[in-house]
PDB file of C-alpha atoms and ligand atoms in Angstrom:
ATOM      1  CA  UNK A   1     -93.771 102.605-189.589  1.00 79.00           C
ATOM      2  CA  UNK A   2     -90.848 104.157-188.092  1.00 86.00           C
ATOM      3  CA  UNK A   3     -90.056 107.897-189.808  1.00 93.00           C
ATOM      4  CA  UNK A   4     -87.388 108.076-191.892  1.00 93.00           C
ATOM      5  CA  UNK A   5     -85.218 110.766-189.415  1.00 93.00           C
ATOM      6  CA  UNK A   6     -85.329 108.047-186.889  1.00 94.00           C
ATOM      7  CA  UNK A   7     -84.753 105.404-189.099  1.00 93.00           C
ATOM      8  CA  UNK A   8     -81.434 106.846-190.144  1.00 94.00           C
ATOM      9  CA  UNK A   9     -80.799 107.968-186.764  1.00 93.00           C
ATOM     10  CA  UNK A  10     -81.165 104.329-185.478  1.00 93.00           C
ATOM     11  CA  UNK A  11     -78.729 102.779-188.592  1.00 93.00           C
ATOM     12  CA  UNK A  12     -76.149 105.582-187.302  1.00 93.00           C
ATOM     13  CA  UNK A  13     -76.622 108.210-190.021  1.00 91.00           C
ATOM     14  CA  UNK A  14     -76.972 111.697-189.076  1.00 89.00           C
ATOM     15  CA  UNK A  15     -79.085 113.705-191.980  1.00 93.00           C
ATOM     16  CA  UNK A  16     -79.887 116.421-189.631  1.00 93.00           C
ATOM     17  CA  UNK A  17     -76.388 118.141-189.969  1.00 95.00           C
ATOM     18  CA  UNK A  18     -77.411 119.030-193.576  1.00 97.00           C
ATOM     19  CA  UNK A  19     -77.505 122.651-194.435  1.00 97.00           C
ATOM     20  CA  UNK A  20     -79.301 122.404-198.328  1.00 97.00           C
ATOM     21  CA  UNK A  21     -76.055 123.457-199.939  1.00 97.00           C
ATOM     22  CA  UNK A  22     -76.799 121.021-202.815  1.00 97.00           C
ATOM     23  CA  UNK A  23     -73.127 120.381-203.462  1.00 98.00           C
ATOM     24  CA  UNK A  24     -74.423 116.532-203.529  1.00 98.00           C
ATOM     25  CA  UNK A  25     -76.989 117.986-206.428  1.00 97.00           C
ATOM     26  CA  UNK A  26     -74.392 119.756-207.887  1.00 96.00           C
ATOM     27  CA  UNK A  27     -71.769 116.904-208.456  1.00 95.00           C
ATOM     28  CA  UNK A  28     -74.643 113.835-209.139  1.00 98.00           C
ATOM     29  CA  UNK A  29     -74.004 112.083-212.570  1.00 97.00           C
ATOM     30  CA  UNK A  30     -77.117 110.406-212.102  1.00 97.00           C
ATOM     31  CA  UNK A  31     -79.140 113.885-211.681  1.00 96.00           C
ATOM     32  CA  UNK A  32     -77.848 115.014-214.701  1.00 95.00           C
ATOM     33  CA  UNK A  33     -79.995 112.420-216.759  1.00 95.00           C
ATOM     34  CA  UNK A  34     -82.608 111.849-214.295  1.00 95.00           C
ATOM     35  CA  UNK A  35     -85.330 113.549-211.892  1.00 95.00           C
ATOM     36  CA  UNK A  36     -83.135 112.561-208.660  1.00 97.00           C
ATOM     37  CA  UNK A  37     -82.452 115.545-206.840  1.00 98.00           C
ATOM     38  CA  UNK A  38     -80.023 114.271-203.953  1.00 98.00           C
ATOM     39  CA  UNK A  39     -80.516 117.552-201.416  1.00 97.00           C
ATOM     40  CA  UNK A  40     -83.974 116.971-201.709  1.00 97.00           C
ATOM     41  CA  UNK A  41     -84.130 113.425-200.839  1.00 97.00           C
ATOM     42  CA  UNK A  42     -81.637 114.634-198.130  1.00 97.00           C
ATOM     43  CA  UNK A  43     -84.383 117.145-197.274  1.00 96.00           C
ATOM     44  CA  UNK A  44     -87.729 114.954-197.140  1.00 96.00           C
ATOM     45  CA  UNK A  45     -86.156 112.379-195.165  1.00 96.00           C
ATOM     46  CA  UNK A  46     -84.953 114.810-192.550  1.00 95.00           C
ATOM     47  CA  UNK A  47     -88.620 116.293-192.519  1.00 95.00           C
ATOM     48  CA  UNK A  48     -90.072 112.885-192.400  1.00 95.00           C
ATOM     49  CA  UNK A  49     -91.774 113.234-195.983  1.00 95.00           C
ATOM     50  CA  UNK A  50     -92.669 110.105-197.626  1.00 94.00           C
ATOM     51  CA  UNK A  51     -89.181 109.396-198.809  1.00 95.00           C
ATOM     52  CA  UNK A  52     -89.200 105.409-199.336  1.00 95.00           C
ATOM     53  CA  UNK A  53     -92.235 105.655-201.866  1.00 94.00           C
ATOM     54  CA  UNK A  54     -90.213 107.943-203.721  1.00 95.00           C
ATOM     55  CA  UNK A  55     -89.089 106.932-206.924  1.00 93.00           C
ATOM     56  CA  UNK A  56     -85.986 108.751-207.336  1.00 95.00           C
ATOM     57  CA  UNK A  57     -84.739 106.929-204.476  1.00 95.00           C
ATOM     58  CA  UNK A  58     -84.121 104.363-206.951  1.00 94.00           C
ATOM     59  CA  UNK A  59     -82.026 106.544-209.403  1.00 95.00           C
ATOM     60  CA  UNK A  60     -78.930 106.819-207.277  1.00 96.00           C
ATOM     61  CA  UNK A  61     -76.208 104.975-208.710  1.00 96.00           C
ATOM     62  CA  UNK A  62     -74.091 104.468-205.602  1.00 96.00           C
ATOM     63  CA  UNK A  63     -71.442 105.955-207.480  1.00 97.00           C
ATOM     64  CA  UNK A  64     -70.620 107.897-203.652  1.00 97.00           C
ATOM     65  CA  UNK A  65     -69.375 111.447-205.233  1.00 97.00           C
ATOM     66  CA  UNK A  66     -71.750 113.170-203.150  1.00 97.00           C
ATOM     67  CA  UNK A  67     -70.717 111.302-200.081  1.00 97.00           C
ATOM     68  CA  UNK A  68     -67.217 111.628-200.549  1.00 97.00           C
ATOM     69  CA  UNK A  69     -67.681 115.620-201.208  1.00 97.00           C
ATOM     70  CA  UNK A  70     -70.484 116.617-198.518  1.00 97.00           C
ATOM     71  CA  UNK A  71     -69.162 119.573-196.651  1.00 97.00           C
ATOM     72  CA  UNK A  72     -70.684 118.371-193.335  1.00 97.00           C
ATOM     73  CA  UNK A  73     -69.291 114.818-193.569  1.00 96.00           C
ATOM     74  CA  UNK A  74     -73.061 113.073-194.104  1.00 97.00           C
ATOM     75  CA  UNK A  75     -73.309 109.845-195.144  1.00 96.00           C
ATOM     76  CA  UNK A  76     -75.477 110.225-197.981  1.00 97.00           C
ATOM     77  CA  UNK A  77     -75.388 107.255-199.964  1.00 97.00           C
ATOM     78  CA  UNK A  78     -75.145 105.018-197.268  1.00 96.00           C
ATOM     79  CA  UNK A  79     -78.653 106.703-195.917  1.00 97.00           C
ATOM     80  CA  UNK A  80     -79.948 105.833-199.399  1.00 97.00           C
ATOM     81  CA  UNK A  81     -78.860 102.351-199.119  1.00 96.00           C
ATOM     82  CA  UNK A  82     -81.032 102.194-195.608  1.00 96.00           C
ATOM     83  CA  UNK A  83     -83.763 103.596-197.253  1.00 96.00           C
ATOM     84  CA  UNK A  84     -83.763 101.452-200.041  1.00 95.00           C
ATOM     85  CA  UNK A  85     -83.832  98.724-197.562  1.00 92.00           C
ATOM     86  CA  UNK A  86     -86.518  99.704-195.741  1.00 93.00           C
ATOM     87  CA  UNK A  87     -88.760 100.872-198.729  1.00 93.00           C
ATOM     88  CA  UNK A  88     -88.402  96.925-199.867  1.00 89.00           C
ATOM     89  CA  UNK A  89     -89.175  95.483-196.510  1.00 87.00           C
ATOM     90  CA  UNK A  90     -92.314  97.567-196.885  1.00 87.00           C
ATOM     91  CA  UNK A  91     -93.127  96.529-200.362  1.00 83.00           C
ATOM     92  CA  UNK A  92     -91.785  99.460-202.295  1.00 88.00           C
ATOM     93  CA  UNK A  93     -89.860  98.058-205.169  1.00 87.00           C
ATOM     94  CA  UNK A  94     -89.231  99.195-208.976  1.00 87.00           C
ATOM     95  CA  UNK A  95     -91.054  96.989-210.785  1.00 87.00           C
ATOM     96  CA  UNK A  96     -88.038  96.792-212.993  1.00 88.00           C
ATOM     97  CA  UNK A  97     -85.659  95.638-209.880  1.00 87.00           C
ATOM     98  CA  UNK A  98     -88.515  93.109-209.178  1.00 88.00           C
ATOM     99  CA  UNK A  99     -88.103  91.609-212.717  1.00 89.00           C
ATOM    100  CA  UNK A 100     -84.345  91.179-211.855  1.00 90.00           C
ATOM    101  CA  UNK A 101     -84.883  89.814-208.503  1.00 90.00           C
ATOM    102  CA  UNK A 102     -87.460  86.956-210.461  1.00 91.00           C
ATOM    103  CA  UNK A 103     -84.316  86.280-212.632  1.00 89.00           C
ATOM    104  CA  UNK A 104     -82.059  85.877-209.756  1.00 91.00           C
ATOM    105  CA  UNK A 105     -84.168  83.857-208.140  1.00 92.00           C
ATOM    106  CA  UNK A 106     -85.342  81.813-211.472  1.00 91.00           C
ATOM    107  CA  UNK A 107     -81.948  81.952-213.153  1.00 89.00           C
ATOM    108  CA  UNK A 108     -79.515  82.020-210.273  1.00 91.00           C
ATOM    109  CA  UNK A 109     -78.051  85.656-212.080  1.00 88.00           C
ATOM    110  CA  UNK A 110     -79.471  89.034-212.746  1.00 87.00           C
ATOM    111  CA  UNK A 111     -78.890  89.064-216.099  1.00 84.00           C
ATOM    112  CA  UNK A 112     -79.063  85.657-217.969  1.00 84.00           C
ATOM    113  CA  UNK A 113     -76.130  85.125-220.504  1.00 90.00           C
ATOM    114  CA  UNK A 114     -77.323  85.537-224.347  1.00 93.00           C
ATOM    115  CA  UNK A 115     -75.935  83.883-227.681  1.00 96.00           C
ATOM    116  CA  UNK A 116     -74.573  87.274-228.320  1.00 97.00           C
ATOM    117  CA  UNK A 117     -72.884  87.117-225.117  1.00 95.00           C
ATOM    118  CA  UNK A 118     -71.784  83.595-225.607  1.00 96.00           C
ATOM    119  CA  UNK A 119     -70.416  84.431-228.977  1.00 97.00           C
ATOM    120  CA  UNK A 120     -68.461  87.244-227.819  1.00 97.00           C
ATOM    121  CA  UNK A 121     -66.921  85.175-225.573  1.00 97.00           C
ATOM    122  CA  UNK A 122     -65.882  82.284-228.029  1.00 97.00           C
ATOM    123  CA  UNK A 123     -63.943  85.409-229.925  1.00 97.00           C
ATOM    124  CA  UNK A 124     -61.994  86.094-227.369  1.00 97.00           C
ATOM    125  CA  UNK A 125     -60.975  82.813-226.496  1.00 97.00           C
ATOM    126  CA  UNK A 126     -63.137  82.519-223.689  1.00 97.00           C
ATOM    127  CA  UNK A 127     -65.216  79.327-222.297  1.00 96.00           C
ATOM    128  CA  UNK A 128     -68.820  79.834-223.810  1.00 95.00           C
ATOM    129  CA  UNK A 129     -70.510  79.927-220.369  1.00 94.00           C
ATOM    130  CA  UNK A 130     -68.734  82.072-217.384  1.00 92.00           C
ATOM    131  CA  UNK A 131     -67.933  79.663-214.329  1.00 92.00           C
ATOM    132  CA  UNK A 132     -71.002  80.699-212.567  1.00 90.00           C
ATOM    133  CA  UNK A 133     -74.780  79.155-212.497  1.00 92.00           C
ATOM    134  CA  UNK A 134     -74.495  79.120-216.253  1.00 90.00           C
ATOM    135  CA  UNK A 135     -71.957  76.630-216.608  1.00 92.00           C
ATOM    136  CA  UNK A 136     -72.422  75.100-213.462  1.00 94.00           C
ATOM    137  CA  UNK A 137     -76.530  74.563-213.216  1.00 91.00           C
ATOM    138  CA  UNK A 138     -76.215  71.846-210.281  1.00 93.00           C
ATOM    139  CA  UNK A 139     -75.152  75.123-208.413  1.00 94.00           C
ATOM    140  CA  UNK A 140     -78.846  77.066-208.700  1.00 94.00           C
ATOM    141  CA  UNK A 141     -80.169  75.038-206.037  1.00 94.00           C
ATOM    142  CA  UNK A 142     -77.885  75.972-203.807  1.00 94.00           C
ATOM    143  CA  UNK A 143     -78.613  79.694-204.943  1.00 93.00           C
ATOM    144  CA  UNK A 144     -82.226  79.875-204.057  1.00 93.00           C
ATOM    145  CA  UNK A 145     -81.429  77.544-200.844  1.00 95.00           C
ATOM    146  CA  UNK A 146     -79.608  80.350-200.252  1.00 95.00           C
ATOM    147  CA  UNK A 147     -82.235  83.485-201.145  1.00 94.00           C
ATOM    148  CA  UNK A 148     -84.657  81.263-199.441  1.00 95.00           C
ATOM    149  CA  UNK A 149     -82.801  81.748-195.702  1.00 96.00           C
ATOM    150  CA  UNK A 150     -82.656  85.327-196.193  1.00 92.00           C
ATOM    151  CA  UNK A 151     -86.098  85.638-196.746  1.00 90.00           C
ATOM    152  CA  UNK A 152     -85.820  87.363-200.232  1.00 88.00           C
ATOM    153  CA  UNK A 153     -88.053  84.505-202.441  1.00 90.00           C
ATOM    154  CA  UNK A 154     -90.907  85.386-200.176  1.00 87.00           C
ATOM    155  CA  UNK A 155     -90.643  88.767-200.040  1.00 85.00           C
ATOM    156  CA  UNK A 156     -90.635  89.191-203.717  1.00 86.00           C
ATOM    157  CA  UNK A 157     -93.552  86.162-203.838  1.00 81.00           C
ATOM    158  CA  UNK A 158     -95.367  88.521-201.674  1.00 70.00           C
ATOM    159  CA  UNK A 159     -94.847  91.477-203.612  1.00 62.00           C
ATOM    160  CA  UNK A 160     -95.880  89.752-207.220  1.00 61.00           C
ATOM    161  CA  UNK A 161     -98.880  88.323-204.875  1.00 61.00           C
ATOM    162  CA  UNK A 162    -100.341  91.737-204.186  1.00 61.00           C
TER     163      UNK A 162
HETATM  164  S1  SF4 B   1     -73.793 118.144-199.776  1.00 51.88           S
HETATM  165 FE1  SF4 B   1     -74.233 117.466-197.677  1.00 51.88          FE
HETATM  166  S2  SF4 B   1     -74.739 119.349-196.568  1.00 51.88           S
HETATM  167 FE2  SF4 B   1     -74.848 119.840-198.760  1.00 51.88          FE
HETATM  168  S3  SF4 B   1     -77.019 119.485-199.284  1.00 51.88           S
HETATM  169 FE3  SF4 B   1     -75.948 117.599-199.712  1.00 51.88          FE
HETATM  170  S4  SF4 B   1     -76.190 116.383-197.833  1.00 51.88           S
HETATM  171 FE4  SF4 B   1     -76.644 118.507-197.314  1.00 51.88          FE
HETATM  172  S1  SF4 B   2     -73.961 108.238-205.073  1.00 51.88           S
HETATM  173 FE1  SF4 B   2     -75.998 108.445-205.966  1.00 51.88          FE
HETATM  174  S2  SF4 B   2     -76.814 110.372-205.201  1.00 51.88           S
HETATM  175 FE2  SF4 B   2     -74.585 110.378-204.834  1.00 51.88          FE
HETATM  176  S3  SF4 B   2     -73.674 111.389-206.614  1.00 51.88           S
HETATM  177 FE3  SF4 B   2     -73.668 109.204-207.074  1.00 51.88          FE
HETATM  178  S4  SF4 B   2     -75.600 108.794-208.134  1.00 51.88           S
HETATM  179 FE4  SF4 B   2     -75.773 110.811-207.168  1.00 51.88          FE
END
């Protein structure tokens, strides 16, 4: 498996600019409720530690704060997103985002409408069903004709296989 410092280096992400300021630590909503520590994921990739079966990979919102206010410029989240990608191609995957890609591949959505939902809408003067696979069923097959070419219903049939 290719290291993660090489990894990045190949999707065009320089890490190795970093100097452990923790400004990215400093300013992460998401590290305020959870165990993600962004310098440090900053750090372990750059010293090829076992980043993708990290879990706190998987806390990052994507909400790009620390991207936007890194003093050297690094493209943090966007090195997250590449090593979420690769962790998955590998078979590292929440099991919670693996129940949501089963619904997306089941139910054509990540999260299935509810009567509550359905309701709500009615209130509001809304059509009970949004104009998606919910209202328009015929359209799932197309869905999973569609998660089929990219390869993501086997991947995640391979994953629940293991
Ligand atoms: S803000 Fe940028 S330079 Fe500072 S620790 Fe985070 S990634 Fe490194
Ligand atoms: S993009 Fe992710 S790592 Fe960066 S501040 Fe937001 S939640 Fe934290």
């Amino acid at each position: 498996m290719t290291k993660p410092s090489q990894l990045l280096e190949d999707m065009g992400f320089s890490i190795q600019t970093c100097m452990q300021c923790g400004t990215c630590t400093g300013g992460c909503p998401s590290g305020t409720y959870t165990s993600l520590n962004t310098r440090r994921i900053v750090q372990s990739a750059r010293r090829d530690k076992d980043v993708l079966n990290d879990d706190d990979l998987w806390m990052c919102t994507t909400c790009y704060t620390c991207q936007e206010r890194c003093p050297r410029g690094i493209q943090i989240v966007d090195a997250i997103l590449g090593l979420r990608t690769e962790a998955v191609r590998n078979g590292m995957m929440l099991p919670s985002h693996r129940k949501v890609a089963r619904f997306v591949i089941s139910k054509g959505h990540a999260v299935p409408i509810n009567d509550n939902s359905m309701t709500q809408r009615q209130q509001l003067g809304m059509d009970k069903l949004p104009a998606n696979v919910h209202k328009f069923p015929e359209a799932l097959e197309q869905v999973k004709k569609l998660l089929e070419s990219t390869g993501f219903v086997e991947l995640i049939a391979e994953e629940d296989s293991k």
